[in-house]
Coordinates of C-alpha atoms in Angstrom, one line a residue:
M102 CA 0.0 0.0 0.0
T103 CA 1.3 3.5 -0.9
I104 CA 0.3 7.0 0.3
K105 CA -1.7 7.6 -2.9
D106 CA -4.0 4.8 -2.0
Y107 CA -5.5 6.9 0.8
D108 CA -8.3 9.4 0.3
D109 CA -6.9 12.1 2.6
D110 CA -3.9 13.0 4.7
D111 CA -5.7 11.9 7.9
A112 CA -5.7 8.3 6.8
V113 CA -1.9 8.4 6.3
T114 CA -1.3 9.8 9.8
P115 CA -1.6 6.6 11.8
H116 CA 0.8 4.7 9.6
L117 CA 3.3 7.6 9.7
A118 CA 3.0 7.6 13.5
N119 CA 3.6 3.9 13.6
L120 CA 6.7 4.3 11.4
E121 CA 8.1 7.1 13.6
A122 CA 7.5 5.1 16.8
N123 CA 9.1 2.0 15.3
L124 CA 12.1 4.0 14.1
A125 CA 12.6 5.3 17.7
R126 CA 12.4 1.8 19.1
V127 CA 14.9 0.6 16.5
E128 CA 17.3 3.4 17.5
Q129 CA 17.1 2.4 21.2
L130 CA 17.4 -1.3 20.4
S131 CA 20.4 -0.6 18.2
E132 CA 22.2 1.1 21.1
R133 CA 21.5 -1.9 23.3
L134 CA 22.7 -4.2 20.5
V135 CA 26.0 -2.4 20.2
N136 CA 26.5 -2.5 23.9
V137 CA 25.9 -6.2 24.4
L138 CA 28.1 -7.2 21.5
S139 CA 30.9 -5.1 22.9
H140 CA 30.8 -7.3 26.0
K141 CA 30.4 -10.6 24.1
R142 CA 31.6 -13.8 25.8
N143 CA 35.1 -14.8 24.7
V144 CA 34.6 -18.3 23.2
P145 CA 37.9 -20.1 22.6
T146 CA 38.7 -20.6 18.9
S147 CA 39.1 -24.3 19.6
L148 CA 35.4 -24.5 20.6
Q149 CA 34.1 -22.5 17.6
G150 CA 34.4 -25.4 15.1
P151 CA 36.4 -28.4 14.0
S152 CA 40.2 -28.1 13.5
Q153 CA 41.1 -26.5 10.1
E154 CA 43.1 -29.7 9.5
L155 CA 39.8 -31.5 8.6
Y156 CA 39.0 -29.0 5.9
A157 CA 42.6 -28.9 4.7
K158 CA 42.6 -32.7 4.3
A159 CA 39.3 -32.6 2.5
A160 CA 40.6 -29.9 0.1
S161 CA 43.8 -31.9 -0.4
A162 CA 41.8 -35.1 -1.2
Y163 CA 39.7 -33.1 -3.7
W164 CA 42.7 -31.7 -5.6
Q165 CA 44.3 -35.1 -5.6
E166 CA 41.1 -36.5 -7.1
M167 CA 41.2 -33.7 -9.7
I168 CA 44.7 -34.8 -10.7
L169 CA 44.1 -38.6 -10.7
N170 CA 40.6 -38.6 -12.0
P171 CA 39.8 -35.3 -13.6
V172 CA 36.9 -36.8 -15.7
K173 CA 34.9 -37.6 -12.5
I174 CA 35.3 -34.1 -11.2
M175 CA 34.4 -32.5 -14.5
E176 CA 31.3 -34.8 -14.8
T177 CA 30.1 -33.6 -11.4
Q178 CA 30.7 -30.0 -12.2
V179 CA 29.1 -30.2 -15.6
E180 CA 26.0 -31.8 -14.1
F181 CA 25.7 -29.1 -11.5
W182 CA 26.3 -26.3 -14.1
G183 CA 23.8 -27.9 -16.5
K184 CA 21.1 -28.1 -13.8
S185 CA 21.7 -24.5 -12.7
V186 CA 21.7 -23.0 -16.2
K187 CA 18.5 -25.0 -17.1
H188 CA 16.9 -23.8 -13.9
F189 CA 17.9 -20.1 -14.6
V190 CA 16.5 -20.2 -18.2
E191 CA 13.2 -21.7 -17.0
A192 CA 12.9 -19.0 -14.3
Q193 CA 13.7 -16.2 -16.8
A194 CA 11.1 -17.6 -19.2
A195 CA 8.5 -17.6 -16.5
M196 CA 9.3 -14.0 -15.5
A197 CA 9.4 -12.8 -19.1
S198 CA 5.9 -14.3 -19.8
G199 CA 4.4 -11.6 -17.6
H200 CA 2.3 -14.2 -15.8
L201 CA 3.2 -15.4 -12.4
M202 CA 2.7 -19.0 -13.3
E203 CA 3.7 -21.8 -10.9
P204 CA 7.2 -23.0 -12.1
K205 CA 8.0 -26.6 -12.7
N206 CA 9.1 -28.0 -9.4
D207 CA 10.6 -31.5 -9.0
T208 CA 12.3 -30.7 -5.6
P209 CA 11.5 -32.8 -2.6
Q210 CA 9.1 -31.7 0.1
D211 CA 10.8 -29.6 2.9
R212 CA 8.9 -28.2 5.8
R213 CA 11.1 -25.1 5.8
F214 CA 9.5 -24.2 2.5
S215 CA 5.8 -24.8 3.5
N216 CA 4.6 -21.3 2.4
P217 CA 2.8 -21.8 -1.0
L218 CA 4.8 -18.9 -2.4
W219 CA 8.0 -21.1 -2.4
N220 CA 6.3 -23.1 -5.1
T221 CA 4.0 -20.6 -6.9
H222 CA 6.1 -17.4 -7.1
P223 CA 8.9 -17.5 -9.7
Y224 CA 11.3 -15.5 -7.5
F225 CA 10.9 -17.6 -4.3
N226 CA 10.7 -20.8 -6.3
F227 CA 14.0 -19.9 -8.1
V228 CA 15.8 -19.2 -4.9
K229 CA 14.5 -22.4 -3.2
Q230 CA 15.3 -24.6 -6.2
Q231 CA 18.8 -23.1 -6.6
Y232 CA 19.5 -23.6 -2.9
Q233 CA 18.5 -27.2 -3.2
L234 CA 20.7 -27.7 -6.2
N235 CA 23.6 -26.2 -4.4
S236 CA 22.9 -28.3 -1.3
D237 CA 22.9 -31.5 -3.4
A238 CA 26.1 -30.5 -5.1
I239 CA 27.9 -29.9 -1.8
R240 CA 26.7 -33.1 -0.3
N241 CA 27.6 -35.1 -3.4
A242 CA 31.1 -33.5 -3.4
V243 CA 31.6 -34.6 0.3
Q244 CA 30.3 -38.1 -0.2
T245 CA 32.5 -38.8 -3.2
C246 CA 35.7 -37.3 -1.7
E247 CA 38.4 -39.9 -1.6
G248 CA 41.2 -40.3 0.9
L249 CA 39.2 -39.7 4.1
S250 CA 38.7 -42.2 7.0
P251 CA 35.1 -43.1 7.8
K252 CA 35.3 -40.8 10.9
E253 CA 36.7 -37.9 9.0
R254 CA 34.1 -38.3 6.3
S255 CA 31.3 -38.4 8.9
R256 CA 32.6 -35.2 10.5
L257 CA 33.0 -33.5 7.1
E258 CA 29.4 -34.5 6.2
Y259 CA 28.1 -33.2 9.5
F260 CA 29.9 -29.8 9.4
S261 CA 29.2 -29.2 5.7
D262 CA 25.5 -29.9 6.4
Q263 CA 25.6 -27.3 9.1
I264 CA 26.8 -24.8 6.5
V265 CA 24.1 -25.9 4.1
N266 CA 21.4 -25.6 6.8
M267 CA 22.7 -22.1 7.8
M268 CA 22.5 -20.8 4.2
S269 CA 18.9 -21.8 3.7
P270 CA 17.0 -18.9 2.1
A271 CA 14.3 -19.3 4.8
N272 CA 17.0 -18.0 7.2
F273 CA 17.2 -14.6 5.5
L274 CA 14.6 -11.8 5.6
A275 CA 14.9 -10.9 1.9
T276 CA 14.2 -14.5 0.8
N277 CA 11.6 -15.5 3.4
P278 CA 8.0 -15.0 2.2
D279 CA 6.5 -15.6 5.6
A280 CA 8.6 -12.9 7.2
L281 CA 8.0 -10.4 4.4
E282 CA 4.3 -11.0 4.4
K283 CA 4.0 -10.4 8.1
A284 CA 6.2 -7.3 7.9
V285 CA 3.9 -5.8 5.3
A286 CA 0.8 -6.8 7.3
T287 CA 2.1 -5.2 10.5
D288 CA 3.7 -2.1 9.1
G289 CA 7.1 -3.4 10.2
E290 CA 6.0 -4.1 13.8
S291 CA 7.0 -7.7 13.5
L292 CA 10.5 -6.8 12.6
V293 CA 10.8 -4.4 15.5
K294 CA 9.5 -7.1 17.9
G295 CA 12.0 -9.5 16.3
L296 CA 14.8 -7.1 17.0
E297 CA 13.6 -6.8 20.6
N298 CA 13.7 -10.6 20.9
L299 CA 17.2 -10.7 19.4
V300 CA 18.6 -8.1 21.7
A301 CA 17.0 -9.7 24.8
D302 CA 18.5 -13.1 23.9
L303 CA 21.9 -11.6 23.4
E304 CA 21.8 -9.7 26.7
A305 CA 20.7 -12.9 28.5
N306 CA 23.7 -14.9 27.1
D307 CA 26.7 -12.6 27.3
G308 CA 26.5 -11.6 23.7
E309 CA 26.2 -15.2 22.4
L310 CA 23.2 -15.8 20.1
I311 CA 21.2 -18.5 21.9
V312 CA 17.6 -18.6 20.8
N313 CA 15.1 -18.6 23.7
L314 CA 12.9 -21.7 22.9
A315 CA 10.2 -21.2 25.6
D316 CA 8.4 -18.5 27.5
K317 CA 10.5 -18.3 30.7
D318 CA 7.7 -16.5 32.5
A319 CA 5.2 -19.3 31.9
F320 CA 6.7 -21.8 34.4
T321 CA 8.0 -21.7 37.9
V322 CA 9.7 -24.9 39.3
G323 CA 7.7 -26.1 42.2
E324 CA 4.6 -24.1 41.3
N325 CA 3.3 -25.4 37.9
I326 CA 6.2 -27.7 36.9
G327 CA 8.0 -30.2 39.1
T328 CA 5.1 -30.3 41.6
T329 CA 4.8 -33.9 42.7
P330 CA 4.5 -33.8 46.6
G331 CA 7.4 -34.9 48.6
A332 CA 10.3 -33.7 50.8
V333 CA 14.1 -33.4 50.8
V334 CA 15.2 -35.9 53.4
F335 CA 19.0 -35.7 52.9
R336 CA 21.5 -33.2 51.6
N337 CA 25.2 -33.1 51.0
H338 CA 27.6 -31.1 48.7
M339 CA 26.7 -33.3 45.7
F340 CA 22.9 -33.7 45.9
E341 CA 19.6 -33.4 47.6
L342 CA 17.6 -36.6 48.2
I343 CA 13.9 -36.2 47.6
Q344 CA 11.4 -38.8 48.9
Y345 CA 7.9 -38.5 47.4
T346 CA 4.7 -38.7 49.3
P347 CA 2.8 -42.0 48.7
T348 CA -0.6 -42.0 47.0
T349 CA -1.5 -45.6 47.8
E350 CA -2.1 -47.3 51.1
K351 CA 0.4 -50.1 50.4
V352 CA 3.7 -49.9 48.6
H353 CA 6.3 -52.4 47.4
Q354 CA 8.9 -53.3 50.0
T355 CA 11.9 -52.4 47.9
P356 CA 12.2 -48.7 47.2
L357 CA 13.2 -47.1 44.0
I358 CA 16.0 -44.5 43.5
I359 CA 16.1 -42.5 40.3
F360 CA 19.5 -40.9 39.3
P361 CA 18.9 -38.3 36.6
P362 CA 21.7 -36.9 34.5
W363 CA 23.5 -33.9 36.0
I364 CA 23.9 -32.3 32.6
N365 CA 20.3 -31.1 33.1
K366 CA 17.7 -30.8 36.0
F367 CA 15.8 -33.8 37.3
Y368 CA 12.3 -32.4 36.7
I369 CA 12.4 -33.6 33.1
L370 CA 10.8 -36.7 34.8
D371 CA 8.3 -34.5 36.7
L372 CA 7.2 -31.8 34.2
K373 CA 3.4 -31.8 34.7
P374 CA 1.2 -34.4 36.5
K375 CA 0.0 -35.8 33.2
N376 CA 3.5 -36.6 31.9
S377 CA 5.4 -37.1 35.1
L378 CA 7.2 -40.4 35.3
I379 CA 7.9 -39.7 39.0
K380 CA 4.2 -39.3 39.9
W381 CA 3.2 -42.2 37.8
A382 CA 5.7 -44.5 39.6
V383 CA 4.4 -43.3 42.9
D384 CA 0.9 -44.0 41.8
Q385 CA 1.9 -47.6 40.9
G386 CA 2.8 -48.2 44.6
H387 CA 6.6 -47.6 44.6
T388 CA 8.4 -45.6 47.3
V389 CA 10.2 -43.2 45.0
F390 CA 13.4 -41.3 45.8
V391 CA 15.1 -38.9 43.3
V392 CA 18.6 -37.4 43.4
S393 CA 18.6 -33.7 42.6
W394 CA 22.2 -32.9 41.7
V395 CA 24.0 -29.6 42.7
N396 CA 24.7 -27.1 39.9
P397 CA 28.5 -26.7 40.3
D398 CA 30.7 -23.6 40.1
A399 CA 34.5 -23.2 40.1
S400 CA 34.7 -24.5 43.7
Y401 CA 33.9 -28.0 42.2
A402 CA 36.9 -28.0 39.9
D403 CA 38.4 -31.1 41.5
I404 CA 35.2 -33.1 41.7
G405 CA 35.6 -36.2 39.5
M406 CA 33.7 -39.3 38.5
S407 CA 34.8 -41.0 41.8
D408 CA 33.1 -38.2 43.8
Y409 CA 29.8 -38.8 42.0
V410 CA 30.1 -42.5 42.8
E411 CA 31.1 -42.2 46.4
D412 CA 29.3 -39.1 47.6
G413 CA 26.5 -39.4 45.1
Y414 CA 25.4 -42.9 44.2
L415 CA 26.7 -44.9 47.2
T416 CA 25.6 -42.3 49.7
A417 CA 22.1 -42.1 48.3
I418 CA 21.8 -45.9 48.3
K419 CA 23.0 -46.0 52.0
E420 CA 20.6 -43.3 53.1
V421 CA 17.6 -44.8 51.3
K422 CA 18.3 -48.2 52.9
S423 CA 18.4 -46.5 56.3
I424 CA 15.2 -44.6 55.8
C425 CA 13.2 -47.6 54.5
K426 CA 15.0 -50.1 56.7
V427 CA 15.7 -52.5 53.8
P428 CA 18.8 -54.4 52.7
K429 CA 18.4 -53.6 49.0
V430 CA 17.1 -51.0 46.6
N431 CA 16.1 -50.8 43.0
V432 CA 17.8 -48.0 40.9
V433 CA 17.3 -46.1 37.7
G434 CA 20.0 -44.2 35.8
Y435 CA 19.3 -41.8 32.9
C436 CA 21.8 -41.0 30.2
I437 CA 25.2 -40.1 31.8
A438 CA 23.7 -41.1 35.2
G439 CA 23.0 -44.5 33.7
T440 CA 26.6 -44.8 32.5
T441 CA 27.9 -43.9 36.0
L442 CA 25.3 -46.2 37.6
S443 CA 26.7 -49.1 35.6
M444 CA 30.2 -48.3 36.8
T445 CA 28.9 -48.0 40.3
L446 CA 27.4 -51.6 40.0
S447 CA 30.9 -52.8 39.1
V448 CA 32.4 -51.1 42.1
L449 CA 29.7 -52.7 44.4
K450 CA 30.5 -56.1 42.8
Q451 CA 34.2 -55.7 43.7
R452 CA 33.3 -54.6 47.2
K453 CA 31.0 -57.6 47.6
D454 CA 28.2 -55.1 48.4
K455 CA 24.7 -56.5 47.3
S456 CA 22.7 -53.3 48.1
V457 CA 21.3 -53.1 44.5
N458 CA 18.5 -55.5 43.7
S459 CA 17.9 -54.4 40.1
A460 CA 18.9 -51.6 37.7
T461 CA 17.0 -49.8 35.0
L462 CA 19.0 -47.8 32.4
F463 CA 17.4 -45.0 30.3
T464 CA 19.1 -44.1 27.1
T465 CA 22.5 -45.2 28.5
L466 CA 25.8 -45.7 26.7
T467 CA 28.3 -48.0 28.2
D468 CA 30.0 -49.1 25.0
F469 CA 31.4 -46.0 23.2
S470 CA 33.0 -47.8 20.3
D471 CA 30.3 -46.2 18.0
Q472 CA 29.7 -42.7 19.3
G473 CA 26.8 -41.9 17.0
E474 CA 25.9 -38.4 15.9
V475 CA 27.4 -36.7 18.9
G476 CA 30.8 -38.3 18.0
V477 CA 31.5 -35.4 15.6
F478 CA 32.3 -33.3 18.8
L479 CA 34.5 -35.9 20.4
D480 CA 37.7 -35.6 18.4
D481 CA 40.8 -34.0 20.0
D482 CA 40.2 -30.6 18.4
F483 CA 37.0 -30.1 20.5
V484 CA 38.1 -32.1 23.6
D485 CA 41.4 -30.3 23.8
G486 CA 39.5 -27.0 23.7
I487 CA 37.2 -28.1 26.5
E488 CA 40.1 -29.3 28.6
A489 CA 41.8 -25.9 28.2
E490 CA 38.6 -24.1 29.1
V491 CA 37.9 -26.1 32.3
T492 CA 41.5 -25.9 33.3
K493 CA 41.1 -22.1 33.2
T494 CA 37.6 -21.8 34.7
G495 CA 37.3 -24.9 36.9
F496 CA 34.0 -26.0 35.3
L497 CA 32.4 -26.5 31.9
D498 CA 29.8 -23.8 31.5
K499 CA 26.3 -25.0 30.5
F500 CA 26.5 -22.8 27.4
Y501 CA 28.8 -25.2 25.7
M502 CA 26.7 -28.3 26.3
S503 CA 23.5 -26.5 25.3
R504 CA 25.1 -25.2 22.1
T505 CA 26.5 -28.7 21.2
F506 CA 23.2 -30.5 21.6
S507 CA 21.3 -27.7 19.7
Y508 CA 23.5 -28.1 16.7
L509 CA 22.7 -31.8 16.5
R510 CA 19.2 -30.7 15.6
S511 CA 20.0 -27.2 14.2
T512 CA 16.9 -26.8 12.0
D513 CA 14.5 -27.6 14.9
L514 CA 16.5 -26.0 17.8
I515 CA 18.2 -23.0 16.2
Y516 CA 17.0 -21.8 12.8
T517 CA 13.3 -22.4 12.9
P518 CA 12.9 -20.8 16.4
A519 CA 15.2 -18.0 15.3
I520 CA 13.0 -17.3 12.2
K521 CA 9.9 -17.2 14.4
S522 CA 11.5 -15.0 17.1
Y523 CA 13.7 -12.6 15.1
M524 CA 12.0 -12.3 11.7
M525 CA 8.4 -12.9 12.6
G526 CA 8.5 -11.2 16.0
E527 CA 6.7 -14.1 17.7
A528 CA 7.0 -14.8 21.4
P529 CA 8.4 -18.2 22.3
P530 CA 5.7 -20.8 23.3
A531 CA 4.8 -21.9 26.8
F532 CA 6.2 -25.4 26.3
D533 CA 7.3 -27.3 29.5
L534 CA 9.9 -29.5 27.8
L535 CA 11.5 -26.6 26.0
F536 CA 11.5 -24.6 29.2
W537 CA 13.4 -27.5 30.9
N538 CA 15.7 -27.7 27.9
G539 CA 16.9 -24.2 28.5
D540 CA 17.5 -24.7 32.3
G541 CA 20.9 -26.3 32.0
T542 CA 23.7 -27.0 34.5
N543 CA 27.4 -26.7 34.6
L544 CA 29.8 -29.7 34.9
P545 CA 32.8 -29.9 37.2
G546 CA 36.1 -29.6 35.4
K547 CA 37.8 -32.8 36.5
M548 CA 34.6 -34.9 35.9
S549 CA 34.2 -33.4 32.4
I550 CA 37.6 -34.5 31.2
E551 CA 37.5 -37.9 32.9
Y552 CA 34.2 -38.6 31.1
L553 CA 35.3 -37.3 27.7
R554 CA 38.8 -38.8 27.7
G555 CA 38.2 -42.1 29.5
L556 CA 34.7 -43.0 28.3
C557 CA 33.8 -41.1 25.1
Q558 CA 37.2 -41.3 23.6
G559 CA 38.9 -44.2 25.4
D560 CA 35.8 -46.5 25.8
R561 CA 37.6 -48.0 28.8
F562 CA 34.6 -49.2 30.7
A563 CA 33.8 -51.6 27.9
T564 CA 37.5 -52.6 27.2
E565 CA 40.4 -52.5 29.7
G566 CA 38.4 -51.0 32.5
F567 CA 37.8 -47.5 33.9
E568 CA 39.6 -46.4 37.0
I569 CA 37.0 -45.1 39.5
A570 CA 36.4 -45.1 43.3
G571 CA 39.6 -47.1 44.0
T572 CA 38.7 -49.9 41.5
I573 CA 39.0 -50.7 37.8
A574 CA 35.3 -50.8 36.8
K575 CA 34.5 -53.3 34.0
I576 CA 31.3 -53.8 32.1
D577 CA 31.2 -57.6 32.5
E578 CA 31.0 -57.1 36.3
V579 CA 27.5 -55.6 36.0
D580 CA 25.6 -58.7 37.1
V581 CA 22.3 -57.5 38.7
P582 CA 19.0 -57.8 36.8
I583 CA 19.0 -55.1 34.1
C584 CA 16.1 -53.4 32.2
A585 CA 17.4 -51.0 29.5
I586 CA 15.2 -48.6 27.6
A587 CA 16.7 -47.0 24.4
C588 CA 15.1 -44.7 21.9
E589 CA 14.9 -45.3 18.2
T590 CA 15.8 -41.9 16.9
D591 CA 18.1 -40.9 19.8
H592 CA 20.8 -38.5 18.5
I593 CA 22.7 -38.4 21.8
A594 CA 22.8 -42.1 22.9
A595 CA 22.4 -44.2 19.7
W596 CA 20.2 -47.2 20.5
K597 CA 22.5 -49.7 18.7
S598 CA 25.4 -48.6 20.9
S599 CA 23.2 -48.8 24.0
Y600 CA 22.2 -52.4 23.0
R601 CA 25.8 -53.5 22.4
G602 CA 26.7 -52.3 25.9
I603 CA 23.9 -54.3 27.5
Q604 CA 25.1 -57.4 25.5
K605 CA 28.5 -57.0 27.2
M606 CA 27.2 -56.9 30.8
G607 CA 27.5 -60.0 32.9
S608 CA 23.9 -60.1 34.1
K609 CA 21.9 -63.3 33.3
D610 CA 18.7 -61.4 33.6
K611 CA 18.6 -58.7 30.9
T612 CA 15.6 -57.0 29.2
F613 CA 15.9 -54.5 26.4
I614 CA 13.1 -52.2 25.2
L615 CA 13.3 -50.0 22.2
A616 CA 11.0 -47.0 22.4
E617 CA 9.9 -44.9 19.5
S618 CA 11.1 -41.3 19.2
G619 CA 14.2 -39.6 20.7
H620 CA 16.3 -39.0 23.8
I621 CA 13.6 -37.1 25.7
A622 CA 10.3 -37.8 24.1
G623 CA 10.9 -41.5 24.0
I624 CA 11.4 -41.6 27.8
V625 CA 8.8 -39.0 28.7
S626 CA 6.0 -41.1 27.0
P627 CA 3.1 -41.5 29.5
P628 CA 0.4 -44.2 28.8
S629 CA -2.3 -41.5 28.7
K630 CA -0.8 -40.0 25.5
N631 CA -0.6 -43.3 23.6
K632 CA 1.6 -41.5 21.1
Y633 CA 4.7 -43.7 20.7
G634 CA 5.0 -47.4 20.6
H635 CA 7.9 -49.7 21.6
Y636 CA 9.7 -52.9 20.5
T637 CA 10.7 -56.0 22.5
N638 CA 12.7 -59.1 21.6
V639 CA 14.0 -61.6 24.2
D640 CA 17.0 -62.7 22.1
L641 CA 19.9 -60.4 23.1
D642 CA 22.5 -62.5 21.3
L643 CA 21.4 -61.0 17.9
S644 CA 23.1 -58.1 16.2
P645 CA 21.2 -54.8 16.7
E646 CA 19.8 -55.0 13.2
D647 CA 18.6 -58.6 13.5
W648 CA 17.2 -57.8 17.0
Q649 CA 15.1 -55.0 15.5
E650 CA 14.1 -57.1 12.5
G651 CA 12.7 -59.9 14.8
A652 CA 11.3 -57.6 17.5
E653 CA 7.6 -57.4 18.3
K654 CA 6.0 -54.0 18.1
H655 CA 3.6 -52.9 20.8
Q656 CA 1.3 -49.9 20.7
G657 CA 1.5 -47.3 23.4
S658 CA 4.0 -46.4 26.2
W659 CA 6.6 -48.8 27.5
W660 CA 6.0 -47.5 31.1
P661 CA 3.4 -50.3 32.0
R662 CA 5.7 -53.0 30.6
W663 CA 8.6 -51.6 32.7
D664 CA 6.4 -51.5 35.8
T665 CA 5.5 -55.1 35.4
W666 CA 9.3 -56.0 35.3
L667 CA 10.1 -53.6 38.2
S668 CA 7.3 -54.8 40.4
S669 CA 8.5 -58.4 40.1
K670 CA 11.8 -57.1 41.6
S671 CA 10.2 -55.0 44.3
G672 CA 9.1 -57.5 47.0
K673 CA 5.8 -57.8 49.0
Q674 CA 3.4 -55.0 49.8
V675 CA 4.0 -53.1 53.0
P676 CA 2.3 -50.0 54.6
A677 CA 3.0 -46.8 52.7
R678 CA 6.0 -44.8 53.9
Q679 CA 5.8 -41.1 54.6
P680 CA 9.0 -39.0 53.6
G681 CA 11.9 -39.3 56.1
D682 CA 12.3 -40.8 59.5
S683 CA 13.5 -39.8 62.9
T684 CA 17.1 -39.4 61.7
H685 CA 16.1 -37.9 58.3
P686 CA 13.7 -35.1 59.1
A687 CA 12.2 -33.2 56.1
L688 CA 14.6 -30.3 55.2
C689 CA 12.2 -28.7 52.8
D690 CA 9.4 -29.6 50.4
A691 CA 10.0 -31.1 47.0
P692 CA 11.4 -30.1 44.5
G693 CA 14.0 -28.9 46.9
T694 CA 16.5 -26.1 46.7
Y695 CA 19.4 -27.4 44.5
V696 CA 17.1 -27.5 41.4
T697 CA 16.6 -23.7 41.5
L698 CA 19.8 -22.4 43.1
K699 CA 22.3 -20.7 40.8
P700 CA 25.9 -22.1 40.9
G701 CA 27.6 -21.1 44.2
E702 CA 24.4 -20.2 46.0
Q703 CA 23.7 -22.0 49.3
P704 CA 20.3 -23.4 50.3

């Protein structure tokens, strides 16, 4: 719309007023933008991307191929040039016709390009198709590059894909029809709101661009998230122990301790009542305890894996046995907490301690011979950078882990949210899981390097043994009954690697369940949703591929199947236990204090 479209000057006035107000806001926001970028976090070069040696080797391999097999290179280039020229000529013809006809479009469906204009408008369609041609050419060049090891090729494919994803035309205002349409419809208000969102995110993250994925004002831990009733009954420098209030008159005799990962907060298992695994387990008649780990600062620099075993796992097990007056407990470990629980079971075996009756492992790696997608970040170039950083600071800031996991799903966790927030001016959604995802924790310096060097890189627990808590922990010494739940599309703990680790354990009583979906959604899968199914197969001697081929698929959540297994390991029914006892008085209500304290704060 232009000024001449209005009948009188009065009709123009509101739009001019809006423009002047928006320009004033832009000026203020620009000052804030300059200020925050001048105080930007200093991210070490070694943590900003892979070593340049990877790209140098790829370039060397490409030029070697050019010398030894020039015909192959020329064929690839001619094919790309031919497609590009043909595409350009067709687009020019469509534009010259004077009719905005829908161009021929043989490109695959891509949800980034869901706006009809990507297909019907010659300009947007040309940009989209040329981007997809360029993407295919880059991927083909990487896949056909000779002289690289499988690991180098995997890393090169991953990082080249990151560049391809970053350059999507949907990520730029001038080539995003959704953003342009909204800017016109709102007289530019959407762009100003987007700039406000951008500046706010930069200010919240020391000048680093981390997209806010959820409305941070929509949730408060302990009020509308993480609300299952209970009490903190023990606290030390490593964790708070929460015992949950029973909802049944009788409970199983053997209590259950859940060890969540300390990379994030425990309330992923207690988001809302309808999807809380903690509440659900309580409702099934289990006495449930959960470990809420401390969020470490520089004073935890010398805390290592042994401290997590001695002052975390073994201490929690001892305190729960004392509170419930039982000789044994059942335990659950999730992700890194499952890995460490497995090593704790080896330590207990060597100490002839039979305190653990059974163990459940959620998305747990114990065999790191195949690191999966996350393996691209586990070469020396990144790990050396992390070691230098934690040596200087004493801890690994949550920023690095958050950014790493986000880039494993960059379209979903970076670019799409950035488009909505910064180009469309939309507020982030009130989504409990994404709120939790942004509530990360730091890692102690010593522990970080022990885990990365000894397990992720060295695979010692599954091979020669991992030194921990005064022992050499070995995977074949894990001999208690095991139930492992892995997730089919897990990009952090690949299910086939999880399966291979279970195969190597010494237990004679092993159950493996493969849940549909990923690392979080596959675990937080309550029966009420009936959204994802799961697979079972009793023959764990098969290869992962053959196991899946012969597995039986079941509709609905795996939770009831696990409860049947767990209940068989949990003993007779006894009167329900209220939190604590005479020697373990309630220190505060659940969810406790560690879950909300900032690093260094005291409860």
